[in-house]
PDB file of C-alpha atoms in Angstrom:
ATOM      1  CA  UNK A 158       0.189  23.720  11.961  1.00 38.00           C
ATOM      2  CA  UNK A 159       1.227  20.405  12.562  1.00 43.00           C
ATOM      3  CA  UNK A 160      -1.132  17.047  12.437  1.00 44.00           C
ATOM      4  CA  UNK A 161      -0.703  15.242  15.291  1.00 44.00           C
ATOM      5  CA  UNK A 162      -1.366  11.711  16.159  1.00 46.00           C
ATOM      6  CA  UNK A 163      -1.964  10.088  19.578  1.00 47.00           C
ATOM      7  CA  UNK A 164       1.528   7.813  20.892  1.00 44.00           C
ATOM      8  CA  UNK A 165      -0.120   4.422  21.191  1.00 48.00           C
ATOM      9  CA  UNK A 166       1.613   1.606  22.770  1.00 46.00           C
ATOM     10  CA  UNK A 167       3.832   0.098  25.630  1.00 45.00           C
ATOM     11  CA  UNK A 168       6.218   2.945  27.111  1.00 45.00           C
ATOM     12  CA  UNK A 169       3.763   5.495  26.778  1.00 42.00           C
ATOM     13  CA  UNK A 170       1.810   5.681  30.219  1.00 37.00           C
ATOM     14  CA  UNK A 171       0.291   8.847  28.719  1.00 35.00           C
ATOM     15  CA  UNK A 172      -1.330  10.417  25.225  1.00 43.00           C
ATOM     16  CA  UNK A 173       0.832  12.820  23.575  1.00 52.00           C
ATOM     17  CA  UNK A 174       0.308  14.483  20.692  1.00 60.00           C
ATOM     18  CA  UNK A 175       2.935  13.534  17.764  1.00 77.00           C
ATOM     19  CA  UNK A 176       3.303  13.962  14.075  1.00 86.00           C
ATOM     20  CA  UNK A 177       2.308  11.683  11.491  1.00 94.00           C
ATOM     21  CA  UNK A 178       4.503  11.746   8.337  1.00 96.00           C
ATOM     22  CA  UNK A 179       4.235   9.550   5.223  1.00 97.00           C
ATOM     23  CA  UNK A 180       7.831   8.625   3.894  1.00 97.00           C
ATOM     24  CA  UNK A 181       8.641   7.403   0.140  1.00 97.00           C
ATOM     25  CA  UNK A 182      11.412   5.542  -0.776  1.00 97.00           C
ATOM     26  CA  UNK A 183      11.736   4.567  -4.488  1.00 97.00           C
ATOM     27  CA  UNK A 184      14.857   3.261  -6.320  1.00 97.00           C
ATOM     28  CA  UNK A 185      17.198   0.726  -7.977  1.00 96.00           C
ATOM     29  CA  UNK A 186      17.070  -2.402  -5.952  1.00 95.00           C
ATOM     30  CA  UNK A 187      19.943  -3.602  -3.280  1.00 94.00           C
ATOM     31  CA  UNK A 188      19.899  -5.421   0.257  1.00 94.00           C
ATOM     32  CA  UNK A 189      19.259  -3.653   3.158  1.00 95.00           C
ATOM     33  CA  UNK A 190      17.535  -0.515   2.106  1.00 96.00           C
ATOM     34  CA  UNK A 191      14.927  -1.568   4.333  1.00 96.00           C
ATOM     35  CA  UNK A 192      17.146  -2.004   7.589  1.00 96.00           C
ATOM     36  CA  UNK A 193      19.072   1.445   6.578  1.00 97.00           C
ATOM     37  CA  UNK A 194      15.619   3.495   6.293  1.00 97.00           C
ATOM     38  CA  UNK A 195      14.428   2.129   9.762  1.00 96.00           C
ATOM     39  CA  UNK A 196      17.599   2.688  11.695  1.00 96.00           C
ATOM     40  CA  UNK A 197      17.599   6.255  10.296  1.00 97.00           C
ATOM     41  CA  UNK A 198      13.789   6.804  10.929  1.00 97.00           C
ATOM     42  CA  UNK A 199      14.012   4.574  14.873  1.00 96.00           C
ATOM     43  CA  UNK A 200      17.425   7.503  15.394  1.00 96.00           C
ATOM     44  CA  UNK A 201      14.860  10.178  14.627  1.00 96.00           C
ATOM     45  CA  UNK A 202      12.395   9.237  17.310  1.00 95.00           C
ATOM     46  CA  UNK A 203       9.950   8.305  14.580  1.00 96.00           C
ATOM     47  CA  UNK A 204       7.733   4.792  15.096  1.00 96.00           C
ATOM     48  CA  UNK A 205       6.704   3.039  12.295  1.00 94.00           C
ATOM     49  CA  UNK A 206       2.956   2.224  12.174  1.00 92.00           C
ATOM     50  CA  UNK A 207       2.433   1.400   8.522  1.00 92.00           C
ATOM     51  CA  UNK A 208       4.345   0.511   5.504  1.00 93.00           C
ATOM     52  CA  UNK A 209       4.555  -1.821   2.501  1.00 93.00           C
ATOM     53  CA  UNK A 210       7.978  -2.562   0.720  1.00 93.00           C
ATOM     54  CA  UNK A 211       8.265  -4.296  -2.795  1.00 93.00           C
ATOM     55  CA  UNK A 212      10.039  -4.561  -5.562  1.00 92.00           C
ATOM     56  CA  UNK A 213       9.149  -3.465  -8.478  1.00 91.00           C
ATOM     57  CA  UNK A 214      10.141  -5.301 -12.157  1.00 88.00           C
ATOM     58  CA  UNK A 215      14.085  -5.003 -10.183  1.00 88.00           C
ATOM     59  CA  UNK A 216      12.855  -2.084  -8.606  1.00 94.00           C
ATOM     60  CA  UNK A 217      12.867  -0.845  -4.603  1.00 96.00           C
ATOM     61  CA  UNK A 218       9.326   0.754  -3.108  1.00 96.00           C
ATOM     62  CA  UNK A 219       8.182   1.514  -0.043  1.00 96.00           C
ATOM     63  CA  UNK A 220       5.299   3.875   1.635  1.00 96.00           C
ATOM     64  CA  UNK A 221       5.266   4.063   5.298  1.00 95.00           C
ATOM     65  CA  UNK A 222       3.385   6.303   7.993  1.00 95.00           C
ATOM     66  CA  UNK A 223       5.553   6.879  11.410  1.00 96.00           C
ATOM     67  CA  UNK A 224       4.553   9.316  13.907  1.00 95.00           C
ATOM     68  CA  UNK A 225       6.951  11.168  15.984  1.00 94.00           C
ATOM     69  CA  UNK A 226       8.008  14.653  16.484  1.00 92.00           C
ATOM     70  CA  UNK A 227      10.564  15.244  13.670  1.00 94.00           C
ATOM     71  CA  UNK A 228      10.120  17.384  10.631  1.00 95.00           C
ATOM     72  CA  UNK A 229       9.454  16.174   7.152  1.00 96.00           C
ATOM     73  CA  UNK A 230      12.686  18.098   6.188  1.00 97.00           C
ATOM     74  CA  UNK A 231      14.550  16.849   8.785  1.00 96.00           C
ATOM     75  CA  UNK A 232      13.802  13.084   7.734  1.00 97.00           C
ATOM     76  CA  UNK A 233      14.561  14.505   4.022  1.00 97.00           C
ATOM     77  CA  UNK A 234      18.223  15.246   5.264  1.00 97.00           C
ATOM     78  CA  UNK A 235      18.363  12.680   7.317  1.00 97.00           C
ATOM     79  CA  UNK A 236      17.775   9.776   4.407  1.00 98.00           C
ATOM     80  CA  UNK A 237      19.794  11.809   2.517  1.00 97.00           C
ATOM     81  CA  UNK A 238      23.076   9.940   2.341  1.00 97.00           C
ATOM     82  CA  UNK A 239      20.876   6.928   1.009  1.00 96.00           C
ATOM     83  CA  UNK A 240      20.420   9.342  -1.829  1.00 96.00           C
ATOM     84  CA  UNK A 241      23.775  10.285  -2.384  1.00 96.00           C
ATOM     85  CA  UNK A 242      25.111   7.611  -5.429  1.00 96.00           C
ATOM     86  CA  UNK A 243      21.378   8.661  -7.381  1.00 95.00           C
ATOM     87  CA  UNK A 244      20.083   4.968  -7.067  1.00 95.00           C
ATOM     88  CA  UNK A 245      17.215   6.033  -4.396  1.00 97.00           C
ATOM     89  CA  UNK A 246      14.678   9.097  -4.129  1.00 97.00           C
ATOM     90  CA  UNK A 247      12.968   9.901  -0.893  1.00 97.00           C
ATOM     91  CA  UNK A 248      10.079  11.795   0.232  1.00 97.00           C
ATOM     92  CA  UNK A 249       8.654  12.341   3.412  1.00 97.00           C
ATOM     93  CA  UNK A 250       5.541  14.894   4.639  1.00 96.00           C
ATOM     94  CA  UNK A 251       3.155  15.158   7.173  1.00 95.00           C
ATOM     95  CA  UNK A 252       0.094  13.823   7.057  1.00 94.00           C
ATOM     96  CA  UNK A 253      -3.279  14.165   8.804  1.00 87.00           C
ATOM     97  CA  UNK A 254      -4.138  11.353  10.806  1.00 77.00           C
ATOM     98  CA  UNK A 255      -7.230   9.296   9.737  1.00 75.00           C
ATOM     99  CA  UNK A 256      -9.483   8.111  11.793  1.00 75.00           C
ATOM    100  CA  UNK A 257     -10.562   3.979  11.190  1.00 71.00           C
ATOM    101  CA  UNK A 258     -13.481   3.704   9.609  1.00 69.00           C
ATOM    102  CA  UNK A 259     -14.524   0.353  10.037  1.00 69.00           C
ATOM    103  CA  UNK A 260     -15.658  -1.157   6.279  1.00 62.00           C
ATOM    104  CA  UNK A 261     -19.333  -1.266   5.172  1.00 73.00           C
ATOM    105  CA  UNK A 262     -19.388  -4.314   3.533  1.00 83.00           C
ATOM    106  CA  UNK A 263     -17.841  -7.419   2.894  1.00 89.00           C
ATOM    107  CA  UNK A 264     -13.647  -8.703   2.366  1.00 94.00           C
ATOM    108  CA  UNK A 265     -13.020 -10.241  -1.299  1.00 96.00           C
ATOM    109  CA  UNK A 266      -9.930 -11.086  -3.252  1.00 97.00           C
ATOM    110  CA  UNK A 267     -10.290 -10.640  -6.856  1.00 97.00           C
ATOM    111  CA  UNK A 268      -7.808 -13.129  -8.823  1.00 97.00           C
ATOM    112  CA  UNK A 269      -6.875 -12.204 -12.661  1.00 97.00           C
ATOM    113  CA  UNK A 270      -4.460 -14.468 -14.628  1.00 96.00           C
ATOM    114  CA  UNK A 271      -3.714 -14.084 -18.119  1.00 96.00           C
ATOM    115  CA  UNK A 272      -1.852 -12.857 -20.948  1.00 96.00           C
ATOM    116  CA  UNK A 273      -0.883  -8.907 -20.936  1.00 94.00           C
ATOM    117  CA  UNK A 274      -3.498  -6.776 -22.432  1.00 93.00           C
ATOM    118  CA  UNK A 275      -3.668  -2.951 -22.242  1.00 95.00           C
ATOM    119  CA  UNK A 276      -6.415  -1.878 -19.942  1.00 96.00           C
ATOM    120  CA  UNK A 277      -7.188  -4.523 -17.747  1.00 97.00           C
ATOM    121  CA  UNK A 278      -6.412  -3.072 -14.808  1.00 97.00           C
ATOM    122  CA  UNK A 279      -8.670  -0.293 -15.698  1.00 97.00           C
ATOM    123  CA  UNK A 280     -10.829  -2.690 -16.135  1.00 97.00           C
ATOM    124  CA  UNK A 281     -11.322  -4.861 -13.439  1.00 97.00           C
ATOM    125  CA  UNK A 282     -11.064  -1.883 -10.656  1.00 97.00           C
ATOM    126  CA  UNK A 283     -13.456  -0.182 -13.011  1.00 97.00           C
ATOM    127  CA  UNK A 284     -15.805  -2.903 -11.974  1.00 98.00           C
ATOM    128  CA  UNK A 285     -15.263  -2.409  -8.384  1.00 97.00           C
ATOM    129  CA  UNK A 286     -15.822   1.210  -8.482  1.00 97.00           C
ATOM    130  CA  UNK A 287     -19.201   1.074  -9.766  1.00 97.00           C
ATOM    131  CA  UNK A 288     -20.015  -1.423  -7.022  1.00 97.00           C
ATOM    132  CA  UNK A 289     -19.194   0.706  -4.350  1.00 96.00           C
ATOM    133  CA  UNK A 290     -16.306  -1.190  -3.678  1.00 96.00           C
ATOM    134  CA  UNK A 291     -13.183   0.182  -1.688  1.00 94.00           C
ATOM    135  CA  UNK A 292      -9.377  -1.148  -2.811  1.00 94.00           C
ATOM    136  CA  UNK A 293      -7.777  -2.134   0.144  1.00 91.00           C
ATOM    137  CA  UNK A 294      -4.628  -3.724  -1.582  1.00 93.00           C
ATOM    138  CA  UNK A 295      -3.645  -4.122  -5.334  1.00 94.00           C
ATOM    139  CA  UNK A 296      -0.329  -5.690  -6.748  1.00 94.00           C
ATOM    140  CA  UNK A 297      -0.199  -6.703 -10.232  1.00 94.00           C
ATOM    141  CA  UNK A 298       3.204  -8.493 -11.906  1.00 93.00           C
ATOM    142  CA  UNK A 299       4.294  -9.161 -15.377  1.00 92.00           C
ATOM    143  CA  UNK A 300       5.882 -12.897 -14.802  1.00 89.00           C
ATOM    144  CA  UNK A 301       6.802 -13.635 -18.779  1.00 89.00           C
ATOM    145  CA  UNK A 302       3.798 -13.423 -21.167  1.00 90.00           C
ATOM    146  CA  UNK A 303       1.546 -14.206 -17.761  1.00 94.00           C
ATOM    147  CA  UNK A 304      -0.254 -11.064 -15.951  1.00 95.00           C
ATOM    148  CA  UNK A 305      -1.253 -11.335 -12.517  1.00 96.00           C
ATOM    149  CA  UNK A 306      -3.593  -9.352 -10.542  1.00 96.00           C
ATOM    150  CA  UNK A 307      -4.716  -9.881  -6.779  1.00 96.00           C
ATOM    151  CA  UNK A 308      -6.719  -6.817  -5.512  1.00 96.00           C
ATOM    152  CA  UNK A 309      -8.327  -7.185  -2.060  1.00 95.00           C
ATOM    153  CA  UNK A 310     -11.419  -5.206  -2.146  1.00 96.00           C
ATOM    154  CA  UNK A 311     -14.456  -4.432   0.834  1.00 95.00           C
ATOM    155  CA  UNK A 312     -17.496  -4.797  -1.286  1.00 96.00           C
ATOM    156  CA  UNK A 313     -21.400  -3.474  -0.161  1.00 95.00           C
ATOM    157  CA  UNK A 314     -23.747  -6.257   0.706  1.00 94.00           C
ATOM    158  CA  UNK A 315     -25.226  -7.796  -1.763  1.00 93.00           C
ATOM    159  CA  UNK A 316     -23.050  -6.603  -4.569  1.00 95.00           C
ATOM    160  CA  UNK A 317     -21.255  -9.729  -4.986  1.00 94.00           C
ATOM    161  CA  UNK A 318     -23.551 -11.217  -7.575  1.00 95.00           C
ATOM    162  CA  UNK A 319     -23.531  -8.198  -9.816  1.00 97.00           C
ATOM    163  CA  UNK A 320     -19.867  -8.029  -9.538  1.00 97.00           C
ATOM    164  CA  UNK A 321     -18.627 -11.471 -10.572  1.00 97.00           C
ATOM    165  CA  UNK A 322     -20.895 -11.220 -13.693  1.00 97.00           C
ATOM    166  CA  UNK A 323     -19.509  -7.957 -14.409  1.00 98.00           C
ATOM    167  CA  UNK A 324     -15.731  -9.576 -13.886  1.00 98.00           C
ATOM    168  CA  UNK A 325     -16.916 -12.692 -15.841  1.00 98.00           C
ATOM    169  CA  UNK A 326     -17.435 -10.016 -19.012  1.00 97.00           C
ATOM    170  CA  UNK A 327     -14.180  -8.668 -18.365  1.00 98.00           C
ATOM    171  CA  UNK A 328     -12.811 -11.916 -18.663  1.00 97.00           C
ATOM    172  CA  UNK A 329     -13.856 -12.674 -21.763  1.00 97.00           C
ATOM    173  CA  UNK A 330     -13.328  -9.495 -23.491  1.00 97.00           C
ATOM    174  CA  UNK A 331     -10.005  -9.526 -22.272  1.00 97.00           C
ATOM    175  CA  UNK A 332      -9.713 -13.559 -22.924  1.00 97.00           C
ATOM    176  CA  UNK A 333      -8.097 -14.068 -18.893  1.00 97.00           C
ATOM    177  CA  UNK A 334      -9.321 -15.458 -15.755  1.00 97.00           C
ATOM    178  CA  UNK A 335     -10.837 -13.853 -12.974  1.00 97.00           C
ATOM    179  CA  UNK A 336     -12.018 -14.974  -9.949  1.00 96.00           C
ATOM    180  CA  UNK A 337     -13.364 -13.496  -7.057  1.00 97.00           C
ATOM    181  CA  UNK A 338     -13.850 -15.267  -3.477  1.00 95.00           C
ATOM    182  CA  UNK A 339     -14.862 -14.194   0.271  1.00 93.00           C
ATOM    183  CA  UNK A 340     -11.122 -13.221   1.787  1.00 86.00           C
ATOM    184  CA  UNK A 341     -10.375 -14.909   4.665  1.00 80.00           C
ATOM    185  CA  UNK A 342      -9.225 -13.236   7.733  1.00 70.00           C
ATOM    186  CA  UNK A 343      -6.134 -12.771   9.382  1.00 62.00           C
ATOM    187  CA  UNK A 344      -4.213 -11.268  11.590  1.00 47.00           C
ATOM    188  CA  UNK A 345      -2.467  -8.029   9.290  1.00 49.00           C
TER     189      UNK A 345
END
């Protein structure tokens, strides 16, 4: 049975019920990957509600969620000549929409800086976890000797405290800096 998603927006004077799908694409690196995936995806009826692109150490990725009536194998096939030379994998399947939940606690952006070490992302989200705290976005990049973390992160009232001293540890044991600070708001 499919999952099906309400059709929000301008140019739909009613509710239908449409598929979600989550689509993967994952691969060596080149201009417009990102302009070839839409176009494909906007022929196949499918609207694109959420995605994040990136590259990766040279590297193409991007998640996205569309909803729309086609088939996961039919987006498969469709991406497929984006496939053809080997330089890109895709993925797509359907997913069941979530409802939001709005967070429980507070925004924070946790800042690390530092030389590489082995486990310090396990580390710092460790942290989080035990806090209660939900990881709303995480990028990490290896910039020379120089590690970089940046993890936005919905922490429960009154855990703040607790958690920068638990951080502060982490920093030392792992001889970085790491910061965390109320995130502001913004529009995305």
């Amino acid at each position: 049975m499919l999952a099906t998603a309400a059709r929000p927006g301008p140019g739909w004077p009613y509710t239908a019920a449409v598929a979600e799908l989550a689509v993967t694409v994952v691969g060596h690196d080149r201009p417009g990957i990102v302009a070839d995936v839409s176009r494909i995806l906007a022929g196949l009826g499918l609207n694109l509600t959420d995605s994040t692109m990136t590259r990766l150490r040279g590297h193409f990725a991007m998640t996205l969620v569309c909803t729309g009536d086609a088939e996961p194998a039919a987006v498969e096939s469709a991406l497929a000549p984006l496939c053809s030379d080997g330089s890109l994998q895709t993925t797509a399947w359907q997913v069941r929409p979530e409802e939001e939940i709005p967070a429980e606690g507070s925004p924070y952006v946790v800042s690390v800086h530092g030389a590489d070490r082995l486990g310090i992302v396990a580390a710092v989200t460790g942290v989080l976890a035990r806090a209660g705290g939900n990881i709303t976005d995480l990028t990490t990049r290896l910039v020379g000797p120089l590690y970089v973390l940046v993890a936005e992160v919905d922490l429960p009232p009154g855990t703040e405290t607790t958690v920068a001293g638990e951080l502060a540890g982490v920093a030392a044991e792992f001889g970085i800096e790491v910061s965390i600070r109320p995130r502001e708001m913004d529009v995305m």
